[in-house]
Amino acid sequence: PKTHNDVYSAFIEQAVDLVEEGGYVGMLTNLSFMYLSSHKWLRENILKNVAPPRLLLEFGLGILDGAAVYTAGTILRKGKRDKNEETLFIRLTDPPTEKKEKLFTQALSSMWKKEKHPDVFKASLEDLAQIPGMPYAYWVSPSLRRLFTKYPPLDRDVAKRPDQPKIADVKQG
């Protein structure tokens, strides 16, 4: 019932339900589950608490033949994990399709050699949850993410944080 708004979200929920504890789910999906508020429940409940992502490859365009779909490849593992355990993110959105595979192998090689690579990021889901709605803003520095919890929101009502001071009424339009 929580993922009925999108077919692939429902498939993610169903795959997680079907896999045994400790089992893995690999998927190639639209990447909108990483950012859109309509997928907040999926991120905050299923992906954070039931089957956290271990690896997430943000491909962008050019992965599915002829389809103009922004994609992400994700590996989930069903089961609890340490709250500070990090997810590995590889950003492959910028290069053209024909260069994505080479960039991916370079990123893997760098990780194997324990070298820094500009398209490889690590972040815990707890860190990502500091930003309201928990978008997978993995490329944002931890210090910037902490600002969301350190300072009050402009409008506590819109932010649904009644414990915070009321600074302004935020309006749309």
Tab-separated table of C-alpha atoms in Angstrom:
chain	number	residue	atom	x	y	z
A	1	PRO	CA	0.000	0.000	0.000
A	2	LYS	CA	2.848	2.456	0.633
A	3	THR	CA	4.510	1.990	-2.777
A	4	HIS	CA	1.448	1.746	-5.010
A	5	ASN	CA	2.195	5.187	-6.471
A	6	ASP	CA	4.934	3.738	-8.671
A	7	VAL	CA	5.265	0.286	-10.229
A	8	TYR	CA	9.018	-0.019	-9.766
A	9	SER	CA	8.763	1.023	-6.099
A	10	ALA	CA	6.203	-1.727	-5.610
A	11	PHE	CA	8.604	-4.175	-7.277
A	12	ILE	CA	11.396	-3.058	-4.914
A	13	GLU	CA	9.127	-3.597	-1.917
A	14	GLN	CA	8.041	-7.012	-3.247
A	15	ALA	CA	11.622	-8.121	-3.976
A	16	VAL	CA	12.672	-7.184	-0.440
A	17	ASP	CA	9.682	-9.076	0.969
A	18	LEU	CA	10.595	-12.198	-1.035
A	19	VAL	CA	14.324	-12.342	-0.271
A	20	GLU	CA	15.477	-14.159	2.864
A	21	GLU	CA	17.194	-12.379	5.735
A	22	GLY	CA	20.811	-11.758	4.687
A	23	GLY	CA	19.897	-12.147	1.020
A	24	TYR	CA	20.685	-9.669	-1.734
A	25	VAL	CA	18.489	-7.866	-4.247
A	26	GLY	CA	20.099	-6.424	-7.380
A	27	MET	CA	18.093	-4.050	-9.517
A	28	LEU	CA	18.287	-1.597	-12.368
A	29	THR	CA	15.572	1.009	-11.889
A	30	ASN	CA	14.637	4.582	-12.570
A	31	LEU	CA	16.744	6.708	-10.206
A	32	SER	CA	13.852	8.871	-9.022
A	33	PHE	CA	13.524	6.759	-5.846
A	34	MET	CA	16.767	8.407	-4.708
A	35	TYR	CA	15.407	11.953	-4.711
A	36	LEU	CA	11.659	12.449	-5.172
A	37	SER	CA	9.511	13.119	-2.117
A	38	SER	CA	6.946	10.600	-3.397
A	39	HIS	CA	9.532	7.880	-2.596
A	40	LYS	CA	10.386	9.170	0.877
A	41	TRP	CA	8.543	6.286	2.552
A	42	LEU	CA	10.526	3.765	0.486
A	43	ARG	CA	13.864	5.400	1.441
A	44	GLU	CA	13.077	5.931	5.115
A	45	ASN	CA	11.405	2.609	5.829
A	46	ILE	CA	12.292	-0.174	3.435
A	47	LEU	CA	15.731	0.944	2.252
A	48	LYS	CA	16.936	2.365	5.565
A	49	ASN	CA	15.476	-0.180	7.970
A	50	VAL	CA	14.792	-3.426	6.111
A	51	ALA	CA	17.165	-3.743	3.142
A	52	PRO	CA	19.814	-1.001	3.071
A	53	PRO	CA	21.713	-0.405	-0.154
A	54	ARG	CA	25.299	-1.660	-0.149
A	55	LEU	CA	26.189	-0.293	-3.576
A	56	LEU	CA	24.438	2.297	-5.686
A	57	LEU	CA	25.518	3.223	-9.207
A	58	GLU	CA	23.901	6.382	-10.524
A	59	PHE	CA	24.036	5.855	-14.296
A	60	GLY	CA	21.903	8.679	-15.619
A	61	LEU	CA	20.928	8.318	-19.284
A	62	GLY	CA	22.169	5.843	-21.855
A	63	ILE	CA	22.005	2.498	-20.054
A	64	LEU	CA	18.754	1.122	-21.473
A	65	ASP	CA	18.884	0.875	-25.260
A	66	GLY	CA	17.044	3.833	-26.734
A	67	ALA	CA	15.074	4.619	-23.565
A	68	ALA	CA	15.289	8.160	-22.225
A	69	VAL	CA	15.289	6.991	-18.617
A	70	TYR	CA	17.648	8.061	-15.845
A	71	THR	CA	18.723	4.813	-14.202
A	72	ALA	CA	20.414	3.542	-11.077
A	73	GLY	CA	21.872	0.129	-10.375
A	74	THR	CA	21.444	-0.874	-6.754
A	75	ILE	CA	22.406	-3.810	-4.580
A	76	LEU	CA	20.385	-4.161	-1.382
A	77	ARG	CA	21.016	-6.592	1.468
A	78	LYS	CA	18.097	-7.531	3.655
A	79	GLY	CA	18.884	-7.233	7.335
A	80	LYS	CA	19.964	-4.785	9.981
A	81	ARG	CA	23.335	-3.140	9.791
A	82	ASP	CA	25.384	-0.834	11.950
A	83	LYS	CA	23.949	2.686	11.714
A	84	ASN	CA	27.367	4.105	10.807
A	85	GLU	CA	28.061	1.534	8.093
A	86	GLU	CA	28.513	3.300	4.796
A	87	THR	CA	26.933	2.716	1.415
A	88	LEU	CA	29.186	2.955	-1.608
A	89	PHE	CA	27.955	5.314	-4.344
A	90	ILE	CA	29.472	5.609	-7.810
A	91	ARG	CA	28.340	8.539	-9.925
A	92	LEU	CA	28.359	7.789	-13.652
A	93	THR	CA	25.911	10.451	-14.823
A	94	ASP	CA	28.250	12.859	-16.584
A	95	PRO	CA	30.143	10.835	-19.192
A	96	PRO	CA	28.523	9.808	-22.469
A	97	THR	CA	27.199	6.254	-22.671
A	98	GLU	CA	30.261	4.854	-24.447
A	99	LYS	CA	32.543	6.041	-21.609
A	100	LYS	CA	30.489	4.849	-18.623
A	101	GLU	CA	31.939	1.317	-18.600
A	102	LYS	CA	35.530	2.598	-18.663
A	103	LEU	CA	34.798	5.063	-15.860
A	104	PHE	CA	33.168	2.298	-13.824
A	105	THR	CA	36.193	0.007	-14.181
A	106	GLN	CA	38.507	2.908	-13.269
A	107	ALA	CA	36.439	3.577	-10.154
A	108	LEU	CA	36.591	-0.111	-9.167
A	109	SER	CA	40.332	-0.201	-9.772
A	110	SER	CA	40.847	2.877	-7.605
A	111	MET	CA	38.787	1.346	-4.816
A	112	TRP	CA	40.741	-1.905	-5.042
A	113	LYS	CA	44.006	0.046	-4.719
A	114	LYS	CA	42.468	2.135	-1.888
A	115	GLU	CA	42.955	5.296	-3.943
A	116	LYS	CA	40.573	8.244	-4.045
A	117	HIS	CA	38.401	8.532	-7.158
A	118	PRO	CA	36.323	11.673	-7.916
A	119	ASP	CA	33.197	9.666	-8.791
A	120	VAL	CA	33.212	7.362	-5.752
A	121	PHE	CA	31.452	8.441	-2.563
A	122	LYS	CA	30.651	6.822	0.766
A	123	ALA	CA	27.876	7.893	3.108
A	124	SER	CA	25.934	6.259	5.893
A	125	LEU	CA	22.164	6.237	5.634
A	126	GLU	CA	22.106	8.018	9.002
A	127	ASP	CA	24.067	10.887	7.448
A	128	LEU	CA	21.752	11.005	4.436
A	129	ALA	CA	18.741	11.078	6.782
A	130	GLN	CA	19.879	14.436	8.189
A	131	ILE	CA	18.431	16.131	5.113
A	132	PRO	CA	14.620	16.311	5.346
A	133	GLY	CA	13.008	13.633	3.191
A	134	MET	CA	16.282	11.678	3.119
A	135	PRO	CA	17.209	12.235	-0.542
A	136	TYR	CA	20.345	10.305	-1.450
A	137	ALA	CA	22.494	13.447	-1.682
A	138	TYR	CA	25.638	11.369	-1.237
A	139	TRP	CA	27.921	13.921	-2.931
A	140	VAL	CA	27.085	16.582	-0.300
A	141	SER	CA	29.725	16.955	2.399
A	142	PRO	CA	28.903	15.596	5.870
A	143	SER	CA	29.368	19.096	7.333
A	144	LEU	CA	26.693	20.500	4.988
A	145	ARG	CA	24.293	17.650	5.829
A	146	ARG	CA	24.754	18.362	9.557
A	147	LEU	CA	23.517	21.934	9.059
A	148	PHE	CA	20.010	20.556	8.541
A	149	THR	CA	19.966	19.225	12.096
A	150	LYS	CA	22.054	21.968	13.687
A	151	TYR	CA	19.869	24.904	12.626
A	152	PRO	CA	16.088	25.209	12.791
A	153	PRO	CA	14.001	25.235	9.609
A	154	LEU	CA	12.512	28.519	8.420
A	155	ASP	CA	8.987	27.220	8.869
A	156	ARG	CA	8.597	24.514	11.514
A	157	ASP	CA	5.080	23.736	10.281
A	158	VAL	CA	6.157	23.013	6.707
A	159	ALA	CA	9.168	21.061	8.001
A	160	LYS	CA	6.875	19.132	10.393
A	161	ARG	CA	9.187	19.910	13.308
A	162	PRO	CA	6.879	21.460	15.943
A	163	ASP	CA	9.656	21.375	18.542
A	164	GLN	CA	11.593	24.068	16.620
A	165	PRO	CA	11.125	27.856	16.815
A	166	LYS	CA	8.842	29.551	14.287
A	167	ILE	CA	11.032	31.856	12.149
A	168	ALA	CA	8.796	32.526	9.145
A	169	ASP	CA	5.716	31.382	7.279
A	170	VAL	CA	6.922	29.773	4.060
A	171	LYS	CA	4.466	30.094	1.186
A	172	GLN	CA	4.418	28.795	-2.350
A	173	GLY	CA	3.374	30.865	-5.324
